[in-house]
Coordinates of C-alpha atoms in Angstrom, one line a residue:
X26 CA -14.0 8.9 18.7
X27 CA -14.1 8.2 15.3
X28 CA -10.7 6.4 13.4
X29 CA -8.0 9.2 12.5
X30 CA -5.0 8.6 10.0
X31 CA -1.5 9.6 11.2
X32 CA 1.4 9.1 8.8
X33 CA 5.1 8.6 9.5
X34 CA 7.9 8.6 7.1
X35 CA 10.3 6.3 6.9
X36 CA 13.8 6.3 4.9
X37 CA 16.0 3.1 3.5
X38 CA 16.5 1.3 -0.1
X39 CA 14.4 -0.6 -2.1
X40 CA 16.1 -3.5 -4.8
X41 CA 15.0 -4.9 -7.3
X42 CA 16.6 -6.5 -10.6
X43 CA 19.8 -5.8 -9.5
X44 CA 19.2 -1.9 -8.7
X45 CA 19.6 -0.7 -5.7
X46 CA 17.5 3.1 -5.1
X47 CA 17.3 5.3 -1.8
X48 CA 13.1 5.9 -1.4
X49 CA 11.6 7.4 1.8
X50 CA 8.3 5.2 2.3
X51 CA 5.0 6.2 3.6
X52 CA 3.6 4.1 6.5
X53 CA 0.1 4.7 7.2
X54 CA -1.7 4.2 10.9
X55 CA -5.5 4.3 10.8
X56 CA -7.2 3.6 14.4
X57 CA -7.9 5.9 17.6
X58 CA -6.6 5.8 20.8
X59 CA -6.9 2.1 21.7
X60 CA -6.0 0.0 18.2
X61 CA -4.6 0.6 14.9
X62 CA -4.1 -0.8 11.5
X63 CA -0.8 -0.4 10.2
X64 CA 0.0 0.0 6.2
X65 CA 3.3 -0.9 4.9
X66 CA 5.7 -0.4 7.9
X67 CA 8.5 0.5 6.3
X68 CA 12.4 0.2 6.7
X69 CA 12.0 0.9 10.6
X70 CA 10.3 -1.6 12.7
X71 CA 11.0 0.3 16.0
X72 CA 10.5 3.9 15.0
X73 CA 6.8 2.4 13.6
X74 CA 5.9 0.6 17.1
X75 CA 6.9 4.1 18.7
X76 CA 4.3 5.8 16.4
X77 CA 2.1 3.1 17.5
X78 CA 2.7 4.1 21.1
X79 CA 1.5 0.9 22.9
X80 CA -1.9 0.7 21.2
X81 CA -3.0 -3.1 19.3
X82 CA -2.2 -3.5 16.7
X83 CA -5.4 -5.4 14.7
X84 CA -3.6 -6.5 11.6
X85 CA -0.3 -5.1 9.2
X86 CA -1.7 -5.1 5.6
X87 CA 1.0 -5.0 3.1
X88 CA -0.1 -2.9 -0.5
X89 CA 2.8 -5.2 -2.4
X90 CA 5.4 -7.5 -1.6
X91 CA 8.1 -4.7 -2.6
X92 CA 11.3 -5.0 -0.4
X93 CA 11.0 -1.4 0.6
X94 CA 7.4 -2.0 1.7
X95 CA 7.7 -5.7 3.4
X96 CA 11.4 -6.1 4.7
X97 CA 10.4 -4.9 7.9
X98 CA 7.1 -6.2 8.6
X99 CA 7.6 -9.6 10.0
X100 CA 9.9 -7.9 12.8
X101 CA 7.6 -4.8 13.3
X102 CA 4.5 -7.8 13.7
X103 CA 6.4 -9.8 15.8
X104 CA 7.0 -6.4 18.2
X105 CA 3.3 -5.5 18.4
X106 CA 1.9 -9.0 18.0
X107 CA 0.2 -8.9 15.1
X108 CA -0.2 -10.4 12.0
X109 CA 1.0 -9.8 8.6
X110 CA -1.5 -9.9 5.4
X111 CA -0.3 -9.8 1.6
X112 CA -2.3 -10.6 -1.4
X113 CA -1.2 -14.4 -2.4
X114 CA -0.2 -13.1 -6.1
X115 CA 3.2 -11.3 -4.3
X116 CA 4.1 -14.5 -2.8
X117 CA 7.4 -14.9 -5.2
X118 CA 8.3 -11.5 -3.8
X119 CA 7.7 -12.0 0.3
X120 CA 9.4 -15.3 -0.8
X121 CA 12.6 -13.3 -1.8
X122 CA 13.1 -11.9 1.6
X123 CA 11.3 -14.5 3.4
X124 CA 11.9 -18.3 1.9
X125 CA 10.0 -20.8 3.0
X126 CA 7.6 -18.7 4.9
X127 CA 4.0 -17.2 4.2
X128 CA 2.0 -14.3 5.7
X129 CA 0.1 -14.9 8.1
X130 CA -2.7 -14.7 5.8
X131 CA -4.1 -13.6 2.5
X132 CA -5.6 -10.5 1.1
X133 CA -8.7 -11.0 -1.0
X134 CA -10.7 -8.5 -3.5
X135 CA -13.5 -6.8 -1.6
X136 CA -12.5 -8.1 1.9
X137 CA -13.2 -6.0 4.9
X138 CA -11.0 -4.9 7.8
X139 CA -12.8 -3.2 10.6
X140 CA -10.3 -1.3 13.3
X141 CA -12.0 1.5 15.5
X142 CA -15.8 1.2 13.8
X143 CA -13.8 2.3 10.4
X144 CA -13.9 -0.2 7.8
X145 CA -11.6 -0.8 5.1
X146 CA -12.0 -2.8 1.9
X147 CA -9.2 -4.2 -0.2
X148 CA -9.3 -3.7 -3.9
X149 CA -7.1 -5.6 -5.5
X150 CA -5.1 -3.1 -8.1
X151 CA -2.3 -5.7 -10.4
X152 CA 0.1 -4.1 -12.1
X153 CA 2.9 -2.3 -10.1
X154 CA 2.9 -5.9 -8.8
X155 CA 0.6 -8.7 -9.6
X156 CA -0.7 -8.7 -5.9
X157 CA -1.1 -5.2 -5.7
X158 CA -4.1 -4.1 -3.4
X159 CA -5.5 -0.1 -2.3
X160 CA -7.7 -0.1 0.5
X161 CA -10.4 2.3 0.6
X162 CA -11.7 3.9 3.8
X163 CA -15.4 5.5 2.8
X164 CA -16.1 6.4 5.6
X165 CA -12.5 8.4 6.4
X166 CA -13.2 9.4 2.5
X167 CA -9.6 8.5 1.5
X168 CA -7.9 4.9 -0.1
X169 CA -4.6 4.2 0.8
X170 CA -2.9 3.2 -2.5
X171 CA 0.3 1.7 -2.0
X172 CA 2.5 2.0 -5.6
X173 CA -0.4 1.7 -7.4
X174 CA -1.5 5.7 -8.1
X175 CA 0.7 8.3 -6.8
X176 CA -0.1 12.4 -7.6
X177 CA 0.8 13.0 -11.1
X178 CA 0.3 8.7 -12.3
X179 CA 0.5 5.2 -11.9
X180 CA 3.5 4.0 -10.4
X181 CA 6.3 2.4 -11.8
X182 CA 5.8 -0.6 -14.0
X183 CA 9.2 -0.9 -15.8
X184 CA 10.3 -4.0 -13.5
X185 CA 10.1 -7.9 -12.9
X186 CA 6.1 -8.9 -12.4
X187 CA 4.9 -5.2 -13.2
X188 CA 2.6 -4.9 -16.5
X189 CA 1.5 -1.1 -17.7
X190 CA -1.6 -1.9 -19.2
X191 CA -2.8 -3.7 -16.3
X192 CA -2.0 -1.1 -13.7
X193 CA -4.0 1.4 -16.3
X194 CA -7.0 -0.9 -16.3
X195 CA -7.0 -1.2 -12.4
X196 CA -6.4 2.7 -12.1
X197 CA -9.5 2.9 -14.4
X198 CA -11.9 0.6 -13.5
X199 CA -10.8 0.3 -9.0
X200 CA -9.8 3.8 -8.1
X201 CA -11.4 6.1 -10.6
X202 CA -14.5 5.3 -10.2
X203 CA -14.2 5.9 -6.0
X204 CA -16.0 9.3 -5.5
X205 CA -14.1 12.7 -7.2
X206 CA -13.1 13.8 -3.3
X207 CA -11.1 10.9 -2.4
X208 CA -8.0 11.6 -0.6
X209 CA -5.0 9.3 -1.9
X210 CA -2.9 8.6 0.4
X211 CA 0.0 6.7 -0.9
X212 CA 3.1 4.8 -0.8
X213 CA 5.7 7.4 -1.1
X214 CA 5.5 11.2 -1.3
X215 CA 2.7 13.4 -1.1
X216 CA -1.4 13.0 -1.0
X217 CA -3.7 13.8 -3.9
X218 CA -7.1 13.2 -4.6
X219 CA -9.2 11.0 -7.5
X220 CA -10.8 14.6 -8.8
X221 CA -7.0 15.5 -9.3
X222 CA -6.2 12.4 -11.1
X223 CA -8.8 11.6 -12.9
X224 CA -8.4 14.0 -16.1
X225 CA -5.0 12.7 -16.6
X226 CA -5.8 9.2 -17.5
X227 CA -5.0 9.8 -21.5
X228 CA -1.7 11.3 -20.6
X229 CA -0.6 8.7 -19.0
X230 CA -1.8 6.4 -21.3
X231 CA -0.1 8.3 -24.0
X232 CA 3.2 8.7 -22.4
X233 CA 3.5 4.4 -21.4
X234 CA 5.5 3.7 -18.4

C-alpha cells in the first residue's frame, strides 16, 4: 500500500526571547502500516509513539530547532528508537535545550528520505530560522513546511536568527515553484495549497513581517 499522512495535534508553549506563547503544533506521520517518518513531534512524546502504534520509526526530521518543535524529540526518539535529524544551521537552538549534544545527524538541501517506497526531499527554506527545511513528498503531492509557509504567509520572522527577506526569497524561489496543487501541510494550524498562496506573494512582501 502506498505511504499515507496522518496528523496529530499536540498542545504546549513555545519560548523564545524571553516570551513565553501557548501554540498547538502539528506533528506529521508519513508511512503505512509497517514504518513511519515522524515530523516535529511536538510537546508529547508519548501521545506521538501512541499515534505511531508500534510501527518503526525510520527517522524524526525536525523543520527548525524551535523549542515548541524539538523539546520533545530526543525523548519521543529514544521511545521508538530512532534517530533525530536537524539542519546544522539550528544548532545554537537544539543547543539551547540540549547543551553539549548534537542530532543524531544533519539535514542537507536536496537529500532524500525514503519510508514506505515514498520519498521525501529536504529543501532547505532559511529564514523563520536559519536551518529551516520543508520536505516535499511528490509523489503524496504535498510538502510539509514546518514555520516556513503557513495559509495566508510566511511565518513569523520578528525573533532572534529569523530574517524576512530571506524567508521571502526561500518562499519564492523553494516552495513556489513546487507544482500549483501542492498540499501544505504545516507546522501549526490548518493545510493550504501553493495555487492558494502563490498570488499573495506581493502582499506579503508589502506588508513586512
Amino acid at each position: 500500500m502506498p505511504a499515507r499522512i496522518d496528523r496529530l495535534v499536540t498542545a504546549g508553549t513555545f519560548s523564545l526571547d524571553g516570551g513565553t506563547w501557548e501554540v498547538e503544533n502539528n506533528v506529521w506521520i508519513v508511512g503505512d502500516e509497517d514504518e513511519v517518518i515522524v515530523i516535529d513531534p511536538a510537546h508529547d512524546a508519548g501521545a506521538v509513539a501512541a499515534a505511531v502504534a508500534g510501527r518503526t520509526v525510520t527517522a524524526v526530521l525536525l523543520t527548525h530547532g524551535h523549542d515548541d518543535h524539538i523539546r520533545h524529540a530526543r525523548e519521543f526518539a529514544d521511545t521508538v528508537g530512532a534517530p533525530v535529524l536537524l539542519h546544522p544551521a539550528d544548532l545554537m537552538l537544539w543547543d539551547a535545550l540540549y547543551p553539549g549534544t548534537v542530532p543524531d545527524a544533519e539535514i542537507a538541501h536536496g537529500e532524500v528520505f525514503t519510508v514506505a517506497g515514498t520519498e521525501l526531499t529536504a529543501l532547505h527554506t532559511p529564514g523563520h530560522t536559519p536551518g529551516s527545511v520543508c520536505f516535499h513528498a511528490q509523489s503524496l503531492g504535498t510538502v510539509f513546511t514546518g514555520d516556513t509557509l503557513f495559509a495566508g504567509g510566511p511565518g513569523a520572522t520578528g525573533r532572534s536568527y529569523s530574517d524576512f527577506p530571506t524567508i521571502i526569497d526561500s518562499i519564492r524561489t523553494r516552495l513556489l515553484t513546487l507544482p500549483p496543487d501542492t498540499v501544505v501541510n504545516t507546522g501549526h494550524g490548518d493545510p493550504t495549497t501553493i495555487a492558494a498562496e502563490a498570488p499573495h506573494l506581493q502582499e506579503w512582501i508589502d506588508r513586512g513581517h
